[in-house]
Every structure is written in C-alpha cells, then in structure tokens.
C-alpha cells in the first residue's frame, strides 16, 4: 500500500507536467487518457494551443528563409529542394556513407528492415563530408525555421531494405498517420532516386493546417483513444500517433500524394500532416540522411543559441538512446551491431553487440 502511495505521489506531478509538454500517450498518462477530460476538450485544446504557438514562432523566425519557402511550407506542409548539394559534394557524401562503419540500430517493420546510424559528434568525426553537411548554413536555416525552434536537428543515416524480412509483421509506417498532436518536422536528404520500386514518401498536402473538419476528427480520435481493453479498435490510438482512413480523409477534403524525388533532394515535412512510407514493389534499398526536430510545443519562444542548444539536445538524446536500446534489444524489437549499412540484396553477416 505504502509503495502505491509513494508511487502516486511521484507520478501525479509528472502526469500534470506532461499536459504542458510533448507527452502524447493516452495509455501511460491517465490524465491524457481520461475520457471525461477529453470529452471536455483536453486533447483539442492542446492541439489548438500548440498550433497557435507554432505559427507565432514561425512569424518571429521568418527572416531565416525566403517568402516563397515560407508560403509553400505553410500551405502544403512540406518543402522540396532538388539538387541540394553540388554534384561533387553529393557523390563524395554518398561514397562516404556507404563505406562508413558505425554502431547500427536495426528494426523490422513489416517486410522492411530499417537500419539507422545516429550521427552524433563522435560519428561525424569519421565522416568529414557529412560534417560539412551538418554545418551547411542553407540546411541549418531551413530546419531552424521549419521546426520553429531555431536549432539544428538530430541527424541519422537511415537505410531501408525493402522486402528483406521474409516473415512479415504489421508495419505502422505504411498507414497514413500524424506523428503527434503538434507540428514538428522530419527531413530527408535522399541518397537514392525514389520510385514505386523502393517506396516513395507519401504526404497529404494541406493536412498540416488546422481546419474545423480536422479539429472534429481530432476530437473523435481522442475519445476513441481512451477506450480500454477489448473496447479499443485495432490501431495505434493509445500512443497518440493517430491513423487516418480513406473515408475520413475524403470527409476532410484531403488527397494523398506520392512524392517521387530524385537523389540529392532535400524534403522537409511537417509530420503533424498525414504521411506514410509508400509501398515498395521490389526488393530494393533507399538511403537518406534523416533529420528530426521535436521540442516542447508549448514553449512560446525559441532558443537564441541554436548551436549550443543543438549540442545539448544531442547529448541528452544520446543518453536516452542507451535506455531505449536496452529495452528494445531485450524485447527483441531491435538488433544493435557495429558495421556498414547493407546496400546489397544479400543479407550481410554481422556480429551482435
């Protein structure tokens, strides 16, 4: 009994603080998952406030990018920049990443094997061309604006091995979804051309904007996510990453679009907008420099120290990854090893760490 009291004494303040942060789990936080509070509009209120603050920060950071880019990002929810690097710089980066040996995190989603390398400061020392990309002023300004947080993102190398898993399992990346309740960005610099063979990025233009129809949909989803046990319909409602069906998409007036882009294209997406990984028709690979920037959506301001703040976030996230790795590898969700990314159709042999 006393342990339960002590546990609640610590957990209740944590649950309350999560209401004012990026917390989104309807399962792990009984306040976020309260049917009564969400019927009274808790989730919808958080959505509206997060979007208002996001737009306020975008206005303040507008000098960082051109008016054309600002309008396109706000209107569509994404930006596409073809031929982002010079041909020589891109080819050098491509060779460097293919030959890079580093700690790899590998997970299976559906028939896809996803390999990721977290490019922290230690890994960037091995890759001088990548370090130049990390310091690229044009990239930094775009990401600082689009994230509305005025800091560079976290960097990964991501390599998708399509149809590499012969024992398919549910793939959450293939369903149209919003990552969370508030605007935040992910970006990809494509090292390969994209097509139906290797699965293009799919985005729903305009779904990043908060309309009345979208708010009504958010309200319904918040109530659905509060269901418990057998009452809950299949899908990832409990974690706050809502999936959207074709009927709801039509009702909101949206239409999904496959974004076919050539290699050396930078794509920045607001992942509050509906998006997913397109299906790949053939065994294939798709490698990107993957970036993400997520922060407390309820902070009305942004950091005045982008570089130092980015270093702090990188250090904190590296520590958090240690705990996440332990849980996922122990549960069999993830495999960690040291080596190079698999860029052939043959399974590379590696030793587990």
mmCIF file of C-alpha atoms in Angstrom:
data_model
loop_
_atom_site.group_PDB
_atom_site.id
_atom_site.type_symbol
_atom_site.label_atom_id
_atom_site.label_comp_id
_atom_site.label_asym_id
_atom_site.label_seq_id
_atom_site.Cartn_x
_atom_site.Cartn_y
_atom_site.Cartn_z
ATOM 1 C CA UNK A 1 0.000 0.000 0.000
ATOM 2 C CA UNK A 2 2.716 2.446 1.018
ATOM 3 C CA UNK A 3 4.565 1.731 -2.214
ATOM 4 C CA UNK A 4 1.426 2.600 -4.170
ATOM 5 C CA UNK A 5 1.031 5.880 -2.269
ATOM 6 C CA UNK A 6 4.682 6.824 -2.831
ATOM 7 C CA UNK A 7 4.390 5.884 -6.495
ATOM 8 C CA UNK A 8 1.328 8.067 -6.972
ATOM 9 C CA UNK A 9 2.979 10.941 -5.092
ATOM 10 C CA UNK A 10 5.728 10.917 -7.727
ATOM 11 C CA UNK A 11 3.577 10.104 -10.737
ATOM 12 C CA UNK A 12 0.769 12.650 -10.310
ATOM 13 C CA UNK A 13 3.038 15.728 -10.704
ATOM 14 C CA UNK A 14 4.683 14.005 -13.673
ATOM 15 C CA UNK A 15 1.295 13.380 -15.314
ATOM 16 C CA UNK A 16 0.314 17.023 -14.769
ATOM 17 C CA UNK A 17 3.598 18.354 -16.197
ATOM 18 C CA UNK A 18 3.155 16.168 -19.288
ATOM 19 C CA UNK A 19 -0.010 18.116 -20.100
ATOM 20 C CA UNK A 20 2.280 21.078 -20.832
ATOM 21 C CA UNK A 21 4.878 19.156 -22.814
ATOM 22 C CA UNK A 22 5.099 16.891 -25.864
ATOM 23 C CA UNK A 23 3.586 13.983 -23.897
ATOM 24 C CA UNK A 24 1.033 12.172 -26.053
ATOM 25 C CA UNK A 25 0.476 8.662 -24.657
ATOM 26 C CA UNK A 26 -3.156 8.014 -23.816
ATOM 27 C CA UNK A 27 -2.097 4.748 -22.201
ATOM 28 C CA UNK A 28 0.771 5.803 -19.939
ATOM 29 C CA UNK A 29 -0.781 9.026 -18.661
ATOM 30 C CA UNK A 30 -4.292 8.658 -17.166
ATOM 31 C CA UNK A 31 -4.908 12.406 -17.475
ATOM 32 C CA UNK A 32 -4.176 12.435 -21.200
ATOM 33 C CA UNK A 33 -6.185 9.221 -21.480
ATOM 34 C CA UNK A 34 -9.145 10.426 -19.436
ATOM 35 C CA UNK A 35 -12.419 10.028 -21.320
ATOM 36 C CA UNK A 36 -14.050 12.753 -19.198
ATOM 37 C CA UNK A 37 -11.244 15.301 -19.746
ATOM 38 C CA UNK A 38 -11.107 14.622 -23.470
ATOM 39 C CA UNK A 39 -14.884 14.849 -23.757
ATOM 40 C CA UNK A 40 -14.458 18.294 -22.191
ATOM 41 C CA UNK A 41 -11.866 19.105 -24.877
ATOM 42 C CA UNK A 42 -8.453 18.455 -23.292
ATOM 43 C CA UNK A 43 -6.853 16.983 -26.411
ATOM 44 C CA UNK A 44 -8.380 19.537 -28.771
ATOM 45 C CA UNK A 45 -7.268 22.397 -26.505
ATOM 46 C CA UNK A 46 -3.692 21.096 -26.557
ATOM 47 C CA UNK A 47 -3.829 20.808 -30.360
ATOM 48 C CA UNK A 48 -5.095 24.381 -30.824
ATOM 49 C CA UNK A 49 -2.628 25.925 -28.382
ATOM 50 C CA UNK A 50 0.330 24.042 -29.875
ATOM 51 C CA UNK A 51 -0.586 25.223 -33.377
ATOM 52 C CA UNK A 52 -1.038 28.849 -32.337
ATOM 53 C CA UNK A 53 2.376 28.897 -30.667
ATOM 54 C CA UNK A 54 3.939 27.154 -33.673
ATOM 55 C CA UNK A 55 2.646 29.842 -36.037
ATOM 56 C CA UNK A 56 3.752 32.583 -33.626
ATOM 57 C CA UNK A 57 7.321 31.227 -33.595
ATOM 58 C CA UNK A 58 7.295 30.893 -37.400
ATOM 59 C CA UNK A 59 6.461 34.585 -37.691
ATOM 60 C CA UNK A 60 9.369 35.505 -35.426
ATOM 61 C CA UNK A 61 11.775 33.259 -37.396
ATOM 62 C CA UNK A 62 10.534 34.301 -40.846
ATOM 63 C CA UNK A 63 13.753 36.219 -41.741
ATOM 64 C CA UNK A 64 15.615 32.892 -41.889
ATOM 65 C CA UNK A 65 14.044 31.772 -45.196
ATOM 66 C CA UNK A 66 12.516 33.271 -48.316
ATOM 67 C CA UNK A 67 8.861 34.230 -48.541
ATOM 68 C CA UNK A 68 8.384 31.607 -51.290
ATOM 69 C CA UNK A 69 9.601 28.838 -48.974
ATOM 70 C CA UNK A 70 7.516 30.148 -46.079
ATOM 71 C CA UNK A 71 4.305 30.157 -48.108
ATOM 72 C CA UNK A 72 4.948 26.703 -49.585
ATOM 73 C CA UNK A 73 5.706 25.160 -46.194
ATOM 74 C CA UNK A 74 2.639 26.659 -44.517
ATOM 75 C CA UNK A 75 0.352 25.837 -47.470
ATOM 76 C CA UNK A 76 1.473 22.270 -48.248
ATOM 77 C CA UNK A 77 3.210 21.095 -45.075
ATOM 78 C CA UNK A 78 6.448 20.236 -46.840
ATOM 79 C CA UNK A 79 9.334 21.721 -48.828
ATOM 80 C CA UNK A 80 11.238 20.031 -51.664
ATOM 81 C CA UNK A 81 14.717 21.210 -52.648
ATOM 82 C CA UNK A 82 16.162 19.328 -55.610
ATOM 83 C CA UNK A 83 19.933 19.300 -56.337
ATOM 84 C CA UNK A 84 20.528 20.411 -52.781
ATOM 85 C CA UNK A 85 24.284 19.709 -52.840
ATOM 86 C CA UNK A 86 26.713 20.224 -55.695
ATOM 87 C CA UNK A 87 27.228 17.044 -57.784
ATOM 88 C CA UNK A 88 30.754 16.563 -56.480
ATOM 89 C CA UNK A 89 29.762 17.076 -52.854
ATOM 90 C CA UNK A 90 26.830 14.701 -53.174
ATOM 91 C CA UNK A 91 28.850 11.916 -54.793
ATOM 92 C CA UNK A 92 31.513 12.260 -52.117
ATOM 93 C CA UNK A 93 28.893 12.099 -49.365
ATOM 94 C CA UNK A 94 27.282 9.036 -50.943
ATOM 95 C CA UNK A 95 30.591 7.139 -51.064
ATOM 96 C CA UNK A 96 31.414 8.182 -47.524
ATOM 97 C CA UNK A 97 28.118 6.913 -46.106
ATOM 98 C CA UNK A 98 28.249 3.591 -47.958
ATOM 99 C CA UNK A 99 31.738 2.915 -46.578
ATOM 100 C CA UNK A 100 31.070 4.251 -43.072
ATOM 101 C CA UNK A 101 31.372 1.727 -40.251
ATOM 102 C CA UNK A 102 29.495 2.701 -37.117
ATOM 103 C CA UNK A 103 27.005 1.414 -34.489
ATOM 104 C CA UNK A 104 23.818 0.385 -36.316
ATOM 105 C CA UNK A 105 20.334 0.041 -34.877
ATOM 106 C CA UNK A 106 18.230 -2.340 -36.932
ATOM 107 C CA UNK A 107 14.490 -2.881 -36.617
ATOM 108 C CA UNK A 108 11.922 -4.814 -38.637
ATOM 109 C CA UNK A 109 8.705 -3.126 -39.726
ATOM 110 C CA UNK A 110 6.505 -5.241 -41.952
ATOM 111 C CA UNK A 111 8.726 -6.644 -44.707
ATOM 112 C CA UNK A 112 11.209 -3.796 -44.314
ATOM 113 C CA UNK A 113 14.463 -3.906 -42.392
ATOM 114 C CA UNK A 114 15.347 -0.376 -41.256
ATOM 115 C CA UNK A 115 18.963 0.407 -40.356
ATOM 116 C CA UNK A 116 19.874 3.648 -38.619
ATOM 117 C CA UNK A 117 23.130 5.265 -37.522
ATOM 118 C CA UNK A 118 22.875 8.134 -35.047
ATOM 119 C CA UNK A 119 25.367 10.710 -36.325
ATOM 120 C CA UNK A 120 26.494 12.365 -33.128
ATOM 121 C CA UNK A 121 29.708 14.379 -32.846
ATOM 122 C CA UNK A 122 31.830 11.227 -32.462
ATOM 123 C CA UNK A 123 30.474 9.630 -35.626
ATOM 124 C CA UNK A 124 30.739 12.879 -37.585
ATOM 125 C CA UNK A 125 34.482 12.943 -36.902
ATOM 126 C CA UNK A 126 34.760 9.809 -39.074
ATOM 127 C CA UNK A 127 32.849 11.477 -41.915
ATOM 128 C CA UNK A 128 34.254 14.909 -42.897
ATOM 129 C CA UNK A 129 31.879 15.388 -45.840
ATOM 130 C CA UNK A 130 28.917 14.604 -43.598
ATOM 131 C CA UNK A 131 30.275 17.142 -41.082
ATOM 132 C CA UNK A 132 30.162 19.765 -43.820
ATOM 133 C CA UNK A 133 26.529 18.863 -44.467
ATOM 134 C CA UNK A 134 25.812 19.168 -40.740
ATOM 135 C CA UNK A 135 27.282 22.689 -40.832
ATOM 136 C CA UNK A 136 25.593 23.653 -44.114
ATOM 137 C CA UNK A 137 24.132 27.114 -43.498
ATOM 138 C CA UNK A 138 21.302 26.723 -46.006
ATOM 139 C CA UNK A 139 20.176 23.455 -44.404
ATOM 140 C CA UNK A 140 20.509 24.874 -40.912
ATOM 141 C CA UNK A 141 18.392 27.929 -41.702
ATOM 142 C CA UNK A 142 15.648 25.840 -43.308
ATOM 143 C CA UNK A 143 15.485 23.433 -40.371
ATOM 144 C CA UNK A 144 15.630 26.182 -37.774
ATOM 145 C CA UNK A 145 12.642 27.870 -39.402
ATOM 146 C CA UNK A 146 10.517 24.829 -40.254
ATOM 147 C CA UNK A 147 10.902 23.365 -36.758
ATOM 148 C CA UNK A 148 10.054 26.806 -35.284
ATOM 149 C CA UNK A 149 12.664 26.085 -32.608
ATOM 150 C CA UNK A 150 15.697 27.831 -34.119
ATOM 151 C CA UNK A 151 18.034 24.892 -33.615
ATOM 152 C CA UNK A 152 19.661 22.321 -35.917
ATOM 153 C CA UNK A 153 18.041 18.870 -35.864
ATOM 154 C CA UNK A 154 19.308 15.476 -34.774
ATOM 155 C CA UNK A 155 20.987 13.629 -37.654
ATOM 156 C CA UNK A 156 20.832 9.963 -38.664
ATOM 157 C CA UNK A 157 21.726 7.830 -41.620
ATOM 158 C CA UNK A 158 18.703 5.705 -42.499
ATOM 159 C CA UNK A 159 18.833 2.749 -44.857
ATOM 160 C CA UNK A 160 15.642 0.896 -45.800
ATOM 161 C CA UNK A 161 15.975 -2.676 -47.049
ATOM 162 C CA UNK A 162 12.642 -3.382 -48.715
ATOM 163 C CA UNK A 163 11.311 -6.955 -48.731
ATOM 164 C CA UNK A 164 14.308 -8.089 -46.683
ATOM 165 C CA UNK A 165 12.122 -9.690 -43.991
ATOM 166 C CA UNK A 166 10.577 -12.983 -45.067
ATOM 167 C CA UNK A 167 8.268 -13.170 -42.023
ATOM 168 C CA UNK A 168 6.008 -10.121 -42.426
ATOM 169 C CA UNK A 169 4.579 -8.368 -39.401
ATOM 170 C CA UNK A 170 2.369 -5.269 -39.085
ATOM 171 C CA UNK A 171 4.082 -2.179 -40.467
ATOM 172 C CA UNK A 172 2.963 1.062 -38.766
ATOM 173 C CA UNK A 173 4.877 3.160 -41.316
ATOM 174 C CA UNK A 174 2.694 2.089 -44.256
ATOM 175 C CA UNK A 175 -0.537 3.600 -42.862
ATOM 176 C CA UNK A 176 -1.289 7.298 -43.243
ATOM 177 C CA UNK A 177 -0.803 8.907 -39.841
ATOM 178 C CA UNK A 178 0.162 12.016 -37.917
ATOM 179 C CA UNK A 179 3.205 11.578 -35.689
ATOM 180 C CA UNK A 180 1.785 13.570 -32.804
ATOM 181 C CA UNK A 181 -0.705 16.270 -31.819
ATOM 182 C CA UNK A 182 1.572 19.240 -32.525
ATOM 183 C CA UNK A 183 3.571 20.494 -35.524
ATOM 184 C CA UNK A 184 7.137 19.196 -35.722
ATOM 185 C CA UNK A 185 9.432 18.306 -38.588
ATOM 186 C CA UNK A 186 11.414 15.487 -40.090
ATOM 187 C CA UNK A 187 13.626 15.841 -43.135
ATOM 188 C CA UNK A 188 15.341 13.532 -45.596
ATOM 189 C CA UNK A 189 18.235 14.130 -47.968
ATOM 190 C CA UNK A 190 17.755 11.316 -50.478
ATOM 191 C CA UNK A 191 20.846 9.364 -51.490
ATOM 192 C CA UNK A 192 18.795 7.263 -53.962
ATOM 193 C CA UNK A 193 16.156 8.081 -56.559
ATOM 194 C CA UNK A 194 12.672 7.216 -55.317
ATOM 195 C CA UNK A 195 10.066 5.264 -57.249
ATOM 196 C CA UNK A 196 7.371 2.680 -56.680
ATOM 197 C CA UNK A 197 10.133 0.090 -56.611
ATOM 198 C CA UNK A 198 11.681 1.391 -53.376
ATOM 199 C CA UNK A 199 8.696 3.184 -51.845
ATOM 200 C CA UNK A 200 8.261 6.970 -52.194
ATOM 201 C CA UNK A 201 7.276 9.265 -49.353
ATOM 202 C CA UNK A 202 3.517 9.821 -49.257
ATOM 203 C CA UNK A 203 2.109 13.075 -47.889
ATOM 204 C CA UNK A 204 -1.339 14.660 -47.737
ATOM 205 C CA UNK A 205 -0.843 18.294 -48.832
ATOM 206 C CA UNK A 206 -2.582 20.790 -46.586
ATOM 207 C CA UNK A 207 -3.241 18.331 -43.764
ATOM 208 C CA UNK A 208 -0.707 20.235 -41.664
ATOM 209 C CA UNK A 209 -3.193 23.085 -41.329
ATOM 210 C CA UNK A 210 -5.750 23.141 -38.553
ATOM 211 C CA UNK A 211 -9.234 23.272 -40.056
ATOM 212 C CA UNK A 212 -12.618 22.833 -38.407
ATOM 213 C CA UNK A 213 -13.026 19.401 -40.017
ATOM 214 C CA UNK A 214 -9.595 18.337 -38.772
ATOM 215 C CA UNK A 215 -10.432 19.517 -35.260
ATOM 216 C CA UNK A 216 -13.633 17.486 -35.244
ATOM 217 C CA UNK A 217 -11.643 14.444 -36.383
ATOM 218 C CA UNK A 218 -9.072 15.049 -33.624
ATOM 219 C CA UNK A 219 -11.870 15.196 -31.066
ATOM 220 C CA UNK A 220 -13.328 11.874 -32.216
ATOM 221 C CA UNK A 221 -9.914 10.241 -32.195
ATOM 222 C CA UNK A 222 -9.176 11.471 -28.674
ATOM 223 C CA UNK A 223 -12.338 9.781 -27.403
ATOM 224 C CA UNK A 224 -11.546 6.584 -29.304
ATOM 225 C CA UNK A 225 -8.045 6.536 -27.843
ATOM 226 C CA UNK A 226 -9.467 6.489 -24.305
ATOM 227 C CA UNK A 227 -11.142 3.130 -24.804
ATOM 228 C CA UNK A 228 -9.733 0.249 -22.785
ATOM 229 C CA UNK A 229 -9.089 -3.417 -23.461
ATOM 230 C CA UNK A 230 -11.456 -5.129 -25.909
ATOM 231 C CA UNK A 231 -13.375 -1.868 -26.434
ATOM 232 C CA UNK A 232 -10.412 -0.353 -28.260
ATOM 233 C CA UNK A 233 -10.499 -0.813 -32.020
ATOM 234 C CA UNK A 234 -7.305 -2.056 -33.703
ATOM 235 C CA UNK A 235 -4.705 0.617 -34.383
ATOM 236 C CA UNK A 236 -2.156 2.725 -32.576
ATOM 237 C CA UNK A 237 -4.567 5.061 -30.815
ATOM 238 C CA UNK A 238 -3.040 4.728 -27.385
ATOM 239 C CA UNK A 239 0.314 6.290 -28.298
ATOM 240 C CA UNK A 240 -1.154 9.477 -29.780
ATOM 241 C CA UNK A 241 0.004 8.732 -33.331
ATOM 242 C CA UNK A 242 -3.425 8.684 -34.943
ATOM 243 C CA UNK A 243 -4.052 6.696 -38.146
ATOM 244 C CA UNK A 244 -6.442 8.089 -40.756
ATOM 245 C CA UNK A 245 -8.613 6.036 -43.102
ATOM 246 C CA UNK A 246 -9.646 6.790 -46.676
ATOM 247 C CA UNK A 247 -13.204 7.722 -45.646
ATOM 248 C CA UNK A 248 -12.051 10.249 -43.042
ATOM 249 C CA UNK A 249 -9.507 11.656 -45.486
ATOM 250 C CA UNK A 250 -12.249 12.265 -48.057
ATOM 251 C CA UNK A 251 -14.520 13.799 -45.420
ATOM 252 C CA UNK A 252 -11.789 16.307 -44.512
ATOM 253 C CA UNK A 253 -11.249 17.129 -48.194
ATOM 254 C CA UNK A 254 -7.713 15.743 -48.438
ATOM 255 C CA UNK A 255 -5.952 13.597 -51.000
ATOM 256 C CA UNK A 256 -2.682 11.733 -50.525
ATOM 257 C CA UNK A 257 0.183 12.409 -52.923
ATOM 258 C CA UNK A 258 3.244 10.283 -53.698
ATOM 259 C CA UNK A 259 6.348 12.475 -53.713
ATOM 260 C CA UNK A 260 8.709 10.982 -56.284
ATOM 261 C CA UNK A 261 12.036 12.744 -55.932
ATOM 262 C CA UNK A 262 15.488 12.126 -57.434
ATOM 263 C CA UNK A 263 18.607 11.595 -55.356
ATOM 264 C CA UNK A 264 20.228 14.718 -53.912
ATOM 265 C CA UNK A 265 16.771 16.078 -52.992
ATOM 266 C CA UNK A 266 16.032 17.553 -49.572
ATOM 267 C CA UNK A 267 12.473 17.002 -48.355
ATOM 268 C CA UNK A 268 11.295 18.690 -45.140
ATOM 269 C CA UNK A 269 7.903 17.641 -43.819
ATOM 270 C CA UNK A 270 5.655 18.816 -41.004
ATOM 271 C CA UNK A 271 4.720 15.419 -39.589
ATOM 272 C CA UNK A 272 1.538 16.673 -37.946
ATOM 273 C CA UNK A 273 0.326 16.407 -41.522
ATOM 274 C CA UNK A 274 -0.756 12.943 -42.612
ATOM 275 C CA UNK A 275 2.042 10.945 -44.177
ATOM 276 C CA UNK A 276 3.393 7.434 -44.576
ATOM 277 C CA UNK A 277 6.080 5.352 -46.233
ATOM 278 C CA UNK A 278 4.942 4.240 -49.671
ATOM 279 C CA UNK A 279 4.885 0.537 -50.527
ATOM 280 C CA UNK A 280 7.877 -0.853 -52.413
ATOM 281 C CA UNK A 281 7.145 -3.219 -55.302
ATOM 282 C CA UNK A 282 10.562 -4.889 -55.425
ATOM 283 C CA UNK A 283 13.455 -5.865 -53.143
ATOM 284 C CA UNK A 284 15.349 -2.603 -53.053
ATOM 285 C CA UNK A 285 17.152 -0.046 -50.912
ATOM 286 C CA UNK A 286 16.552 3.585 -50.069
ATOM 287 C CA UNK A 287 19.139 5.511 -48.104
ATOM 288 C CA UNK A 288 18.681 9.010 -46.706
ATOM 289 C CA UNK A 289 20.263 11.435 -44.312
ATOM 290 C CA UNK A 290 17.366 11.558 -41.872
ATOM 291 C CA UNK A 291 16.806 14.540 -39.590
ATOM 292 C CA UNK A 292 14.248 15.251 -36.899
ATOM 293 C CA UNK A 293 13.496 18.210 -34.654
ATOM 294 C CA UNK A 294 10.972 17.877 -31.854
ATOM 295 C CA UNK A 295 10.706 20.050 -28.773
ATOM 296 C CA UNK A 296 8.178 21.209 -26.187
ATOM 297 C CA UNK A 297 5.331 22.636 -28.325
ATOM 298 C CA UNK A 298 4.055 24.845 -25.506
ATOM 299 C CA UNK A 299 7.203 26.920 -25.169
ATOM 300 C CA UNK A 300 6.164 30.254 -26.745
ATOM 301 C CA UNK A 301 9.753 31.227 -27.545
ATOM 302 C CA UNK A 302 12.736 29.638 -29.242
ATOM 303 C CA UNK A 303 16.388 29.285 -28.326
ATOM 304 C CA UNK A 304 18.648 32.265 -29.067
ATOM 305 C CA UNK A 305 21.640 29.882 -29.060
ATOM 306 C CA UNK A 306 20.992 27.367 -31.879
ATOM 307 C CA UNK A 307 24.405 25.668 -31.976
ATOM 308 C CA UNK A 308 24.886 25.185 -28.234
ATOM 309 C CA UNK A 309 21.266 24.087 -27.797
ATOM 310 C CA UNK A 310 21.720 21.504 -30.556
ATOM 311 C CA UNK A 311 24.752 20.091 -28.742
ATOM 312 C CA UNK A 312 22.771 19.793 -25.512
ATOM 313 C CA UNK A 313 19.868 18.041 -27.262
ATOM 314 C CA UNK A 314 22.298 15.663 -28.955
ATOM 315 C CA UNK A 315 23.935 14.789 -25.618
ATOM 316 C CA UNK A 316 20.574 14.252 -23.899
ATOM 317 C CA UNK A 317 19.229 12.132 -26.752
ATOM 318 C CA UNK A 318 22.373 10.006 -26.830
ATOM 319 C CA UNK A 319 21.855 9.209 -23.142
ATOM 320 C CA UNK A 320 18.174 8.447 -23.757
ATOM 321 C CA UNK A 321 19.061 6.080 -26.600
ATOM 322 C CA UNK A 322 21.027 3.910 -24.195
ATOM 323 C CA UNK A 323 17.863 3.241 -22.169
ATOM 324 C CA UNK A 324 15.737 2.798 -25.296
ATOM 325 C CA UNK A 325 18.281 0.375 -26.797
ATOM 326 C CA UNK A 326 18.311 -1.723 -23.653
ATOM 327 C CA UNK A 327 14.528 -2.046 -23.637
ATOM 328 C CA UNK A 328 14.143 -2.748 -27.352
ATOM 329 C CA UNK A 329 17.006 -5.208 -27.704
ATOM 330 C CA UNK A 330 15.856 -7.049 -24.601
ATOM 331 C CA UNK A 331 12.342 -7.283 -26.016
ATOM 332 C CA UNK A 332 13.576 -8.441 -29.405
ATOM 333 C CA UNK A 333 12.323 -5.337 -31.235
ATOM 334 C CA UNK A 334 15.776 -4.171 -32.251
ATOM 335 C CA UNK A 335 19.217 -5.524 -33.104
ATOM 336 C CA UNK A 336 22.366 -3.487 -32.441
ATOM 337 C CA UNK A 337 25.697 -4.166 -34.099
ATOM 338 C CA UNK A 338 28.791 -2.441 -35.478
ATOM 339 C CA UNK A 339 29.401 -2.412 -39.201
ATOM 340 C CA UNK A 340 28.434 -0.879 -42.540
ATOM 341 C CA UNK A 341 24.953 -0.395 -43.965
ATOM 342 C CA UNK A 342 23.613 -3.201 -46.128
ATOM 343 C CA UNK A 343 23.403 -1.955 -49.716
ATOM 344 C CA UNK A 344 23.101 -5.316 -51.463
ATOM 345 C CA UNK A 345 20.245 -7.792 -51.830
ATOM 346 C CA UNK A 346 22.288 -10.329 -49.919
ATOM 347 C CA UNK A 347 21.941 -10.358 -46.141
ATOM 348 C CA UNK A 348 25.181 -9.127 -44.610
ATOM 349 C CA UNK A 349 26.528 -11.205 -41.752
ATOM 350 C CA UNK A 350 27.203 -9.234 -38.605
ATOM 351 C CA UNK A 351 28.029 -9.954 -35.005
ATOM 352 C CA UNK A 352 25.652 -8.779 -32.304
ATOM 353 C CA UNK A 353 26.970 -6.446 -29.695
#
